[in-house]
Short mmCIF file of C-alpha atoms and ligand atoms in Angstrom, two decimals:
data_model
loop_
_atom_site.label_atom_id
_atom_site.label_comp_id
_atom_site.label_asym_id
_atom_site.label_seq_id
_atom_site.Cartn_x
_atom_site.Cartn_y
_atom_site.Cartn_z
CA UNK O 1 0.00 0.00 0.00
CA UNK O 2 1.07 3.55 -0.68
CA UNK O 3 2.61 4.70 2.63
CA UNK O 4 1.60 8.32 1.99
CA UNK O 5 -2.04 7.42 1.78
CA UNK O 6 -4.08 8.61 4.74
CA UNK O 7 -6.95 6.23 5.31
CA UNK O 8 -10.34 7.43 6.47
CA UNK O 9 -9.67 5.74 9.80
CA UNK O 10 -6.43 7.71 10.14
CA UNK O 11 -8.32 10.89 9.28
CA UNK O 12 -11.08 10.41 11.82
CA UNK O 13 -9.54 8.66 14.83
CA UNK O 14 -7.01 11.30 15.95
CA UNK O 15 -9.68 14.02 15.91
CA UNK O 16 -12.04 11.83 17.86
CA UNK O 17 -9.36 10.97 20.42
CA UNK O 18 -8.31 14.62 20.71
CA UNK O 19 -11.86 15.84 21.38
CA UNK O 20 -12.60 12.99 23.79
CA UNK O 21 -9.25 13.62 25.54
CA UNK O 22 -9.81 17.37 25.95
CA UNK O 23 -13.37 16.78 27.13
CA UNK O 24 -12.21 14.19 29.66
CA UNK O 25 -9.50 16.44 31.08
CA UNK O 26 -11.97 19.32 31.37
CA UNK O 27 -14.70 17.14 32.88
CA UNK O 28 -12.35 15.72 35.51
CA UNK O 29 -10.65 19.07 36.19
CA UNK O 30 -13.90 20.99 36.58
CA UNK O 31 -15.52 18.28 38.69
CA UNK O 32 -12.49 18.02 40.97
CA UNK O 33 -12.31 21.81 41.43
CA UNK O 34 -16.03 21.95 42.13
CA UNK O 35 -15.85 19.20 44.74
CA UNK O 36 -12.81 20.83 46.37
CA UNK O 37 -14.56 24.20 46.53
CA UNK O 38 -17.74 22.70 47.96
CA UNK O 39 -15.74 21.08 50.73
CA UNK O 40 -13.41 23.94 51.40
CA UNK O 41 -15.98 26.72 51.41
CA UNK O 42 -18.82 24.86 53.07
CA UNK O 43 -21.05 26.92 55.37
CA UNK O 44 -19.99 25.23 58.64
CA UNK O 45 -16.38 26.10 57.90
CA UNK O 46 -16.91 29.65 56.66
CA UNK O 47 -20.27 30.99 57.85
CA UNK O 48 -19.44 34.59 56.88
CA UNK O 49 -18.15 35.79 53.49
CA UNK O 50 -14.50 36.61 54.15
CA UNK O 51 -12.83 37.91 51.00
CA UNK O 52 -14.18 40.49 48.59
CA UNK O 53 -12.66 39.84 45.19
CA UNK O 54 -13.44 42.45 42.55
CA UNK O 55 -11.89 40.68 39.52
CA UNK O 56 -8.64 39.30 38.16
CA UNK O 57 -7.57 40.37 34.71
CA UNK O 58 -5.03 37.53 34.24
CA UNK O 59 -7.51 34.88 35.24
CA UNK O 60 -10.00 36.25 32.73
CA UNK O 61 -7.44 36.34 29.93
CA UNK O 62 -6.44 32.74 30.63
CA UNK O 63 -9.95 31.35 30.73
CA UNK O 64 -10.82 33.11 27.51
CA UNK O 65 -7.64 32.30 25.61
CA UNK O 66 -7.28 28.61 26.56
CA UNK O 67 -10.80 27.49 25.58
CA UNK O 68 -10.57 29.57 22.36
CA UNK O 69 -7.32 27.84 21.46
CA UNK O 70 -8.87 24.47 22.27
CA UNK O 71 -11.98 24.90 20.12
CA UNK O 72 -9.92 26.35 17.27
CA UNK O 73 -7.65 23.30 17.47
CA UNK O 74 -10.73 21.07 17.34
CA UNK O 75 -11.95 22.97 14.31
CA UNK O 76 -8.57 22.76 12.59
CA UNK O 77 -8.23 19.00 13.15
CA UNK O 78 -11.85 18.40 12.26
CA UNK O 79 -11.65 20.43 9.07
CA UNK O 80 -8.46 18.82 7.82
CA UNK O 81 -9.89 15.38 8.63
CA UNK O 82 -13.03 16.30 6.74
CA UNK O 83 -10.98 17.31 3.70
CA UNK O 84 -9.26 13.92 3.76
CA UNK O 85 -12.69 12.30 3.75
CA UNK O 86 -13.84 14.35 0.76
CA UNK O 87 -10.67 14.21 -1.36
CA UNK O 88 -10.64 10.87 -3.08
CA UNK O 89 -7.22 9.43 -4.03
CA UNK O 90 -6.82 9.51 -7.81
CA UNK O 91 -6.33 5.80 -8.37
CA UNK O 92 -9.45 4.80 -6.43
CA UNK O 93 -11.57 1.95 -7.72
CA UNK O 94 -15.06 3.27 -8.48
CA UNK O 95 -18.13 1.35 -7.35
CA UNK O 96 -21.74 2.50 -7.31
CA UNK O 97 -23.78 1.63 -4.23
CA UNK O 98 -27.49 1.57 -4.97
CA UNK O 99 -29.83 1.75 -2.01
CA UNK O 100 -33.46 0.80 -2.28
CA UNK O 101 -36.08 -0.26 0.20
CA UNK O 102 -34.58 -2.53 1.63
CA UNK O 103 -31.35 -3.67 0.19
CA UNK O 104 -27.96 -2.58 -1.10
CA UNK O 105 -26.47 -3.50 -4.43
CA UNK O 106 -23.03 -2.66 -5.75
CA UNK O 107 -22.18 -2.13 -9.40
CA UNK O 108 -18.62 -2.23 -10.73
CA UNK O 109 -17.23 -0.49 -13.82
CA UNK O 110 -17.50 -3.66 -15.90
CA UNK O 111 -21.20 -4.00 -15.14
CA UNK O 112 -20.87 -6.72 -12.54
CA UNK O 113 -23.27 -6.35 -9.65
CA UNK O 114 -23.10 -7.86 -6.21
CA UNK O 115 -25.07 -7.83 -2.97
CA UNK O 116 -21.85 -7.55 -0.96
CA UNK O 117 -19.22 -4.89 -1.45
CA UNK O 118 -16.09 -6.77 -2.53
CA UNK O 119 -12.93 -4.63 -2.43
CA UNK O 120 -9.22 -5.27 -2.94
CA UNK O 121 -7.12 -4.89 0.21
CA UNK O 122 -4.92 -1.81 0.24
CA UNK O 123 -6.56 -0.06 -2.69
CA UNK O 124 -8.73 3.03 -2.17
CA UNK O 125 -12.36 2.51 -3.15
CA UNK O 126 -14.63 5.34 -4.25
CA UNK O 127 -18.28 4.58 -3.58
CA UNK O 128 -20.83 6.65 -5.47
CA UNK O 129 -24.07 6.72 -3.56
CA UNK O 130 -27.42 6.39 -5.30
CA UNK O 131 -30.87 5.99 -3.79
CA UNK O 132 -33.77 4.74 -5.87
CA UNK O 133 -36.47 5.76 -3.42
CA UNK O 134 -36.08 7.36 -0.01
CA UNK O 135 -33.31 8.67 2.21
CA UNK O 136 -30.82 5.95 3.26
CA UNK O 137 -27.49 6.12 5.07
CA UNK O 138 -24.30 4.39 3.93
CA UNK O 139 -22.45 3.36 7.05
CA UNK O 140 -19.31 1.26 7.53
CA UNK O 141 -18.19 1.71 11.15
CA UNK O 142 -14.87 -0.11 10.60
CA UNK O 143 -13.71 2.52 8.11
CA UNK O 144 -15.39 5.48 9.85
CA UNK O 145 -17.50 6.36 6.86
CA UNK O 146 -21.12 7.40 7.14
CA UNK O 147 -22.99 9.41 4.59
CA UNK O 148 -26.61 10.10 3.69
CA UNK O 149 -27.80 8.58 0.43
CA UNK O 150 -30.23 11.15 -0.88
CA UNK O 151 -32.52 10.42 -3.84
CA UNK O 152 -31.64 12.64 -6.80
CA UNK O 153 -28.38 13.85 -5.29
CA UNK O 154 -24.82 12.94 -6.22
CA UNK O 155 -22.72 11.92 -3.28
CA UNK O 156 -19.67 9.83 -2.54
CA UNK O 157 -17.49 8.35 0.15
CA UNK O 158 -14.18 6.56 -0.06
CA UNK O 159 -12.19 4.23 2.14
CA UNK O 160 -9.29 1.77 2.12
CA UNK O 161 -9.49 -1.66 3.69
CA UNK O 162 -5.97 -2.17 5.01
CA UNK O 163 -6.56 -5.70 6.29
CA UNK O 164 -8.46 -8.57 4.66
CA UNK O 165 -11.72 -9.43 6.36
CA UNK O 166 -15.45 -8.98 6.45
CA UNK O 167 -16.81 -5.68 7.77
CA UNK O 168 -20.43 -4.74 8.54
CA UNK O 169 -22.21 -2.29 6.27
CA UNK O 170 -25.45 -0.77 7.54
CA UNK O 171 -28.15 1.66 6.55
CA UNK O 172 -27.95 4.36 9.22
CA UNK O 173 -31.24 6.11 8.45
CA UNK O 174 -34.63 4.68 9.33
CA UNK O 175 -36.14 4.08 5.89
CA UNK O 176 -39.31 2.05 6.46
CA UNK O 177 -40.41 -1.24 8.01
CA UNK O 178 -37.68 -3.29 6.35
CA UNK O 179 -34.89 -0.93 7.46
CA UNK O 180 -33.20 -3.58 9.60
CA UNK O 181 -32.83 -5.81 6.52
CA UNK O 182 -30.47 -3.28 4.95
CA UNK O 183 -27.40 -4.94 6.32
CA UNK O 184 -24.64 -6.42 4.25
CA UNK O 185 -20.86 -6.53 4.37
CA UNK O 186 -17.65 -5.27 2.88
CA UNK O 187 -15.48 -8.22 1.86
CA UNK O 188 -11.87 -7.13 1.66
CA UNK O 189 -9.84 -9.69 -0.31
CA UNK O 190 -6.31 -9.74 -1.75
CA UNK O 191 -6.04 -7.75 -5.03
CA UNK O 192 -5.34 -10.84 -7.18
CA UNK O 193 -8.38 -12.63 -5.78
CA UNK O 194 -10.42 -9.49 -6.32
CA UNK O 195 -9.38 -9.22 -9.96
CA UNK O 196 -10.39 -12.83 -10.53
CA UNK O 197 -13.70 -12.30 -8.74
CA UNK O 198 -14.44 -9.22 -10.84
CA UNK O 199 -13.97 -11.16 -14.06
CA UNK O 200 -16.09 -14.17 -13.30
CA UNK O 201 -19.83 -14.44 -14.02
CA UNK O 202 -22.24 -11.89 -12.71
CA UNK O 203 -22.67 -9.72 -15.76
CA UNK O 204 -18.97 -9.26 -16.54
CA UNK O 205 -19.37 -11.25 -19.75
CA UNK O 206 -22.36 -9.22 -20.65
CA UNK O 207 -20.54 -5.95 -20.03
CA UNK O 208 -17.66 -7.26 -22.13
CA UNK O 209 -20.00 -7.82 -25.01
CA UNK O 210 -21.52 -4.37 -24.66
CA UNK O 211 -18.06 -2.81 -24.83
CA UNK O 212 -17.27 -4.80 -27.97
CA UNK O 213 -20.47 -3.49 -29.52
CA UNK O 214 -19.89 0.07 -28.42
CA UNK O 215 -16.39 0.26 -29.90
CA UNK O 216 -17.29 -1.41 -33.16
CA UNK O 217 -15.12 -4.47 -32.59
CA UNK O 218 -17.95 -6.70 -33.76
CA UNK O 219 -17.88 -5.07 -37.19
CA UNK O 220 -14.58 -6.89 -37.80
CA UNK O 221 -14.79 -9.80 -35.30
CA UNK O 222 -17.61 -12.34 -35.06
CA UNK O 223 -18.74 -14.25 -31.98
CA UNK O 224 -20.10 -17.24 -33.86
CA UNK O 225 -16.98 -18.52 -35.57
CA UNK O 226 -17.41 -16.84 -38.95
CA UNK O 227 -14.45 -15.07 -40.48
CA UNK O 228 -14.86 -11.35 -41.02
CA UNK O 229 -12.17 -8.72 -41.66
CA UNK O 230 -10.61 -10.00 -38.44
CA UNK O 231 -10.59 -13.45 -36.77
CA UNK O 232 -13.58 -14.62 -34.71
CA UNK O 233 -13.46 -14.43 -30.90
CA UNK O 234 -15.27 -17.74 -30.50
CA UNK O 235 -13.25 -20.26 -28.52
CA UNK O 236 -9.85 -18.61 -29.08
CA UNK O 237 -8.86 -18.50 -25.38
CA UNK O 238 -6.01 -20.87 -24.60
CA UNK O 239 -5.63 -21.90 -28.24
CA UNK O 240 -2.44 -21.55 -30.26
CA UNK O 241 -2.42 -18.78 -32.85
CA UNK O 242 0.11 -18.16 -35.60
CA UNK O 243 1.20 -14.54 -35.85
CA UNK O 244 3.73 -12.49 -37.74
CA UNK O 245 5.97 -10.54 -35.41
CA UNK O 246 8.27 -8.15 -37.33
CA UNK O 247 7.68 -10.29 -40.39
CA UNK O 248 8.68 -13.51 -38.59
CA UNK O 249 6.19 -16.25 -38.05
CA UNK O 250 5.70 -17.64 -34.54
CA UNK O 251 3.02 -19.51 -32.65
CA UNK O 252 1.76 -18.27 -29.32
CA UNK O 253 -1.07 -19.14 -26.98
CA UNK O 254 -3.98 -16.75 -26.59
CA UNK O 255 -3.72 -15.52 -23.02
CA UNK O 256 -4.31 -12.29 -21.19
CA UNK O 257 -1.01 -10.65 -22.21
CA UNK O 258 -1.52 -11.56 -25.87
CA UNK O 259 -5.08 -10.20 -25.93
CA UNK O 260 -4.04 -6.99 -24.23
CA UNK O 261 -1.25 -6.50 -26.76
CA UNK O 262 -3.58 -7.29 -29.66
CA UNK O 263 -5.91 -4.53 -28.51
CA UNK O 264 -3.31 -1.90 -27.62
CA UNK O 265 -0.72 -2.62 -30.36
CA UNK O 266 -2.59 -4.55 -33.04
CA UNK O 267 0.36 -4.42 -35.40
CA UNK O 268 2.85 -5.99 -32.99
CA UNK O 269 1.55 -9.52 -33.61
CA UNK O 270 -0.51 -9.75 -36.79
CA UNK O 271 -2.60 -12.91 -37.04
CA UNK O 272 -1.45 -14.92 -40.03
CA UNK O 273 -3.82 -14.69 -42.97
CA UNK O 274 -5.24 -11.30 -41.97
CA UNK O 275 -4.41 -7.75 -43.02
CA UNK O 276 -2.93 -5.41 -40.37
CA UNK O 277 -5.93 -3.11 -40.55
CA UNK O 278 -7.03 -3.09 -36.95
CA UNK O 279 -6.80 0.39 -35.39
CA UNK O 280 -5.14 0.69 -31.99
CA UNK O 281 -7.39 1.19 -28.98
CA UNK O 282 -4.65 2.53 -26.72
CA UNK O 283 -6.05 5.59 -24.97
CA UNK O 284 -9.56 4.71 -26.15
CA UNK O 285 -10.35 1.77 -23.91
CA UNK O 286 -9.95 2.08 -20.18
CA UNK O 287 -8.10 -0.60 -18.27
CA UNK O 288 -11.23 -2.10 -16.76
CA UNK O 289 -12.89 -2.16 -20.18
CA UNK O 290 -9.99 -4.14 -21.58
CA UNK O 291 -10.26 -6.44 -18.57
CA UNK O 292 -13.98 -6.92 -19.28
CA UNK O 293 -13.26 -7.72 -22.94
CA UNK O 294 -10.61 -10.24 -21.93
CA UNK O 295 -13.02 -11.76 -19.40
CA UNK O 296 -15.60 -12.06 -22.16
CA UNK O 297 -13.22 -13.73 -24.62
CA UNK O 298 -11.98 -16.00 -21.86
CA UNK O 299 -15.51 -17.15 -21.07
CA UNK O 300 -15.74 -18.50 -24.62
CA UNK O 301 -16.67 -15.33 -26.44
CA UNK O 302 -20.24 -16.54 -26.65
CA UNK O 303 -23.52 -14.95 -25.60
CA UNK O 304 -23.95 -14.00 -21.95
CA UNK O 305 -24.97 -16.92 -19.73
CA UNK O 306 -28.57 -17.24 -18.58
CA UNK O 307 -29.25 -15.04 -15.57
CA UNK O 308 -29.48 -16.82 -12.23
CA UNK O 309 -32.86 -16.22 -10.56
CA UNK O 310 -31.71 -17.01 -7.02
CA UNK O 311 -28.83 -14.57 -7.31
CA UNK O 312 -31.07 -11.88 -8.81
CA UNK O 313 -33.66 -12.28 -6.06
CA UNK O 314 -30.94 -11.60 -3.50
CA UNK O 315 -29.25 -8.79 -5.39
CA UNK O 316 -32.39 -6.93 -6.39
CA UNK O 317 -33.59 -7.04 -2.82
CA UNK O 318 -36.66 -9.22 -3.43
CA UNK O 319 -35.73 -11.33 -0.40
CA UNK O 320 -35.79 -8.32 1.90
CA UNK O 321 -39.57 -8.32 1.50
CA UNK O 322 -40.40 -11.87 0.40
CA UNK O 323 -39.47 -14.92 2.46
CA UNK O 324 -38.77 -18.39 1.10
CA UNK O 325 -39.92 -20.27 4.20
CA UNK O 326 -43.60 -19.38 4.41
CA UNK O 327 -43.23 -16.54 6.91
CA UNK O 328 -44.94 -13.26 6.22
CA UNK O 329 -42.68 -10.29 5.52
CA UNK O 330 -43.41 -6.90 4.06
CA UNK O 331 -44.66 -8.89 1.07
CA UNK O 332 -46.17 -12.38 0.76
CA UNK O 333 -43.87 -15.40 0.95
CA UNK O 334 -42.74 -17.07 -2.27
CA UNK O 335 -43.23 -20.49 -0.72
CA UNK O 336 -45.97 -22.44 -2.46
CA UNK O 337 -46.99 -19.37 -4.47
CA UNK O 338 -46.88 -20.97 -7.92
CA UNK O 339 -50.28 -22.23 -9.01
CA UNK O 340 -51.88 -21.19 -5.72
CA UNK O 341 -55.01 -19.05 -5.61
CA UNK O 342 -54.34 -15.47 -4.58
CA UNK O 343 -56.90 -12.87 -3.46
CA UNK O 344 -56.00 -9.53 -5.02
CA UNK O 345 -57.42 -6.03 -5.39
CA UNK O 346 -57.63 -4.66 -8.88
CA UNK O 347 -59.10 -1.18 -9.44
CA UNK O 348 -61.03 -1.42 -6.19
CA UNK O 349 -62.52 -4.87 -6.89
CA UNK O 350 -61.49 -7.95 -4.98
CA UNK O 351 -60.93 -11.03 -7.09
CA UNK O 352 -59.17 -14.35 -6.92
CA UNK O 353 -56.51 -15.23 -9.46
CA UNK O 354 -54.29 -18.22 -10.03
CA UNK O 355 -50.58 -17.44 -9.69
CA UNK O 356 -49.45 -18.64 -13.10
CA UNK O 357 -46.51 -17.48 -15.23
CA UNK O 358 -48.34 -14.42 -16.51
CA UNK O 359 -49.46 -13.35 -13.05
CA UNK O 360 -45.91 -13.64 -11.68
CA UNK O 361 -44.49 -11.78 -14.65
CA UNK O 362 -47.02 -9.00 -14.19
CA UNK O 363 -46.41 -8.87 -10.42
CA UNK O 364 -42.74 -8.19 -11.10
CA UNK O 365 -43.15 -5.83 -14.05
CA UNK O 366 -46.16 -3.87 -12.78
CA UNK O 367 -46.53 -4.46 -9.03
CA UNK O 368 -49.34 -1.91 -8.79
CA UNK O 369 -51.62 -3.69 -11.31
CA UNK O 370 -52.93 -6.18 -8.73
CA UNK O 371 -52.37 -5.78 -5.01
CA UNK O 372 -52.39 -8.94 -2.92
CA UNK O 373 -55.18 -8.61 -0.30
CA UNK O 374 -53.83 -7.82 3.14
CA UNK O 375 -50.62 -6.18 1.92
CA UNK O 376 -49.56 -2.59 1.34
CA UNK O 377 -48.85 -1.50 -2.25
CA UNK O 378 -45.20 -0.80 -1.46
CA UNK O 379 -43.41 -3.07 -3.90
CA UNK O 380 -41.09 -0.95 -6.07
CA UNK O 381 -40.86 -1.35 -9.84
CA UNK O 382 -37.62 -2.68 -11.32
CA UNK O 383 -37.32 -0.84 -14.65
CA UNK O 384 -33.73 -2.04 -15.18
CA UNK O 385 -34.68 -5.72 -15.16
CA UNK O 386 -34.17 -7.25 -18.58
CA UNK O 387 -36.78 -9.63 -19.97
CA UNK O 388 -34.60 -12.68 -19.47
CA UNK O 389 -33.98 -11.59 -15.88
CA UNK O 390 -37.73 -11.40 -15.22
CA UNK O 391 -38.05 -14.92 -16.68
CA UNK O 392 -35.25 -16.14 -14.40
CA UNK O 393 -37.03 -14.62 -11.38
CA UNK O 394 -40.34 -16.20 -12.39
CA UNK O 395 -38.62 -19.59 -12.67
CA UNK O 396 -36.97 -19.03 -9.30
CA UNK O 397 -40.29 -18.20 -7.59
CA UNK O 398 -41.96 -21.21 -9.21
CA UNK O 399 -39.33 -23.52 -7.80
CA UNK O 400 -40.06 -22.54 -4.17
CA UNK O 401 -42.56 -25.26 -3.31
C1 HEC G 501 -11.30 -2.47 -38.79
C2 HEC G 501 -11.53 -3.80 -38.33
C3 HEC G 501 -11.21 -4.09 -36.87
C4 HEC G 501 -11.74 -3.50 -35.76
C5 HEC G 501 -12.72 -2.33 -35.69
C6 HEC G 501 -11.22 -4.22 -34.63
N1 HEC G 501 -10.36 -5.21 -35.04
FE1 HEC G 501 -9.37 -6.54 -33.88
N2 HEC G 501 -8.45 -7.35 -35.51
C7 HEC G 501 -8.70 -6.97 -36.83
C8 HEC G 501 -7.87 -7.75 -37.71
C9 HEC G 501 -7.81 -7.63 -39.22
C10 HEC G 501 -7.12 -8.62 -36.87
C11 HEC G 501 -6.09 -9.65 -37.32
C12 HEC G 501 -4.79 -8.98 -37.67
C13 HEC G 501 -4.06 -8.52 -36.44
O1 HEC G 501 -3.73 -9.35 -35.58
O2 HEC G 501 -3.83 -7.28 -36.35
C14 HEC G 501 -7.52 -8.33 -35.51
C15 HEC G 501 -7.02 -9.01 -34.38
C16 HEC G 501 -7.52 -8.87 -33.12
C17 HEC G 501 -7.20 -9.71 -32.00
C18 HEC G 501 -6.30 -10.94 -32.03
C19 HEC G 501 -7.27 -12.08 -32.38
C20 HEC G 501 -6.68 -13.45 -32.55
O3 HEC G 501 -7.46 -14.34 -32.99
O4 HEC G 501 -5.51 -13.67 -32.26
C21 HEC G 501 -7.90 -9.26 -30.92
C22 HEC G 501 -7.92 -9.83 -29.51
C23 HEC G 501 -8.67 -8.12 -31.36
N3 HEC G 501 -8.44 -7.90 -32.69
C24 HEC G 501 -9.52 -7.40 -30.54
C25 HEC G 501 -10.26 -6.29 -30.99
C26 HEC G 501 -11.07 -5.48 -30.12
C27 HEC G 501 -11.26 -5.72 -28.62
C28 HEC G 501 -11.62 -4.51 -30.88
C29 HEC G 501 -12.53 -3.37 -30.44
C30 HEC G 501 -12.09 -2.63 -29.28
C31 HEC G 501 -11.17 -4.71 -32.23
N4 HEC G 501 -10.35 -5.80 -32.25
C32 HEC G 501 -11.55 -3.93 -33.31
C33 HEC G 501 -9.60 -5.99 -37.23
C34 HEC G 501 -10.34 -5.16 -36.42
C1 HEC G 502 -40.19 -3.24 -0.65
C2 HEC G 502 -40.62 -4.60 -0.54
C3 HEC G 502 -40.66 -5.42 -1.80
C4 HEC G 502 -39.64 -5.71 -2.66
C5 HEC G 502 -38.20 -5.19 -2.62
C6 HEC G 502 -40.17 -6.63 -3.62
N1 HEC G 502 -41.48 -6.88 -3.35
FE1 HEC G 502 -42.69 -8.18 -4.36
N2 HEC G 502 -44.26 -7.59 -3.23
C7 HEC G 502 -44.19 -6.74 -2.14
C8 HEC G 502 -45.52 -6.58 -1.57
C9 HEC G 502 -45.86 -5.71 -0.37
C10 HEC G 502 -46.38 -7.37 -2.33
C11 HEC G 502 -47.89 -7.56 -2.12
C12 HEC G 502 -48.63 -6.34 -2.61
C13 HEC G 502 -48.63 -6.28 -4.11
O1 HEC G 502 -49.17 -7.19 -4.74
O2 HEC G 502 -48.06 -5.33 -4.65
C14 HEC G 502 -45.56 -8.01 -3.37
C15 HEC G 502 -46.04 -8.91 -4.34
C16 HEC G 502 -45.21 -9.69 -5.15
C17 HEC G 502 -45.66 -10.80 -5.94
C18 HEC G 502 -47.05 -11.39 -5.95
C19 HEC G 502 -47.06 -12.30 -4.72
C20 HEC G 502 -48.35 -13.02 -4.45
O3 HEC G 502 -48.41 -13.64 -3.36
O4 HEC G 502 -49.26 -12.98 -5.26
C21 HEC G 502 -44.56 -11.30 -6.59
C22 HEC G 502 -44.49 -12.49 -7.52
C23 HEC G 502 -43.44 -10.46 -6.23
N3 HEC G 502 -43.88 -9.49 -5.34
C24 HEC G 502 -42.16 -10.64 -6.69
C25 HEC G 502 -41.09 -9.82 -6.37
C26 HEC G 502 -39.80 -9.93 -6.96
C27 HEC G 502 -39.37 -10.95 -7.98
C28 HEC G 502 -39.04 -8.94 -6.41
C29 HEC G 502 -37.58 -8.58 -6.73
C30 HEC G 502 -37.29 -8.26 -8.10
C31 HEC G 502 -39.86 -8.24 -5.45
N4 HEC G 502 -41.10 -8.79 -5.46
C32 HEC G 502 -39.43 -7.19 -4.65
C33 HEC G 502 -43.05 -6.12 -1.65
C34 HEC G 502 -41.83 -6.16 -2.25
CU1 CU G 503 -32.22 2.33 4.26
#
């Protein structure tokens, strides 16, 4: 870790200790003086006022100057600590924390989302705070960060986990009946493990494909094995490839270093049988975008895998309101829901429907269309859910017997 880096803990703790220390000294000093005076000048010992003191200029200067110096010192320490909390180190890893009633989800630059905040040990992490509904509070006691998450307002915090481990992450603002469910953790893992975690599953492949589309790679490279202006990406990972390096032929294995070089210096190794027409993407693609592309090619260069309903239900916060074990939460349980008969309110009329595929789909897409009798209409909509994700959730709910 960069030894010059001040962590948020290092920014907050000295100020806290200073203020507590000064307060303790004053509390004890004042209490002791008070007790001594009460005993010494008690009525039985001095029934008549004896001295007549008109004032003491030095005493007054001291008791004005010392407290002023103390509170100014508190302000100075507090302010410089606050600046450390606001000034994010330049190389910080950016993550977006999305708060909704009643769950957290974390989105990384490559599109991967997670219900826990995974971070590499020793690297500063910038967390952008987004609320989809009401006021929440992002709170990690271990790193001394706490910040309101205000709907419609841009906000951020940052921190460094200096030791590997699992740290609690809470919502610090009462945000409705499910508030206590807004608890998750920061998982600090070694940087190499983190890089591997970031690449695997969970939307990284999908993000990789989106980047390929955005930068026009797929105009020259296919994903299905057909030859275009450039070679296909299908199944090339780990395979030998014959290239011309400075006019000399050699065979190398497609690995991370080779892919990176092919993207940044396409003319260094030109695949045999192709023209050196690929433009360089150095300075165009960010490091994490290249990592996402490599992750995508590594995963086979095929379409994104089918979304996992169980994972989605956790990440999207469905399970904060819906139980799997039959118990009643903010919403009805998923247990035994499929094909059961449900009493619902629709436009003020009570009717009974059978919970089939269409009903479940509609319940997720348009929660307000039919309200299950006996429940509040508080289920949020999930506009960012893709169709195949809704299908995965429907399948997941159906499987809870
Ligand atoms: C104008 C067409 C064109 C575009 C656009 C293009 N490439 Fe290429 N690419 C090629 C050609 C031709 C080759 C083979 C010759 C070479 O190695 O330079 C190639 C080779 C590669 C290779 C090595 C493949 C292998 O089988 O060994 C990779 C990886 C690659 N490109 C990635 C990308 C990425 C990522 C993008 C988008 C950011 C991209 N390319 C955009 C034409 C293109
Ligand atoms: C804030 C709490 C909350 C969250 C988060 C939430 N729901 Fe709901 N959900 C409810 C409530 C309350 C109802 C019952 C009232 C209604 O029908 O809108 C409900 C109803 C449903 C129903 C119909 C249940 C039945 O018994 O007929 C389904 C299916 C459903 N939700 C699925 C989901 C899925 C999938 C997610 C996650 C993508 C989700 N919900 C997220 C609160 C929530
Ligand atoms: Cu909250």
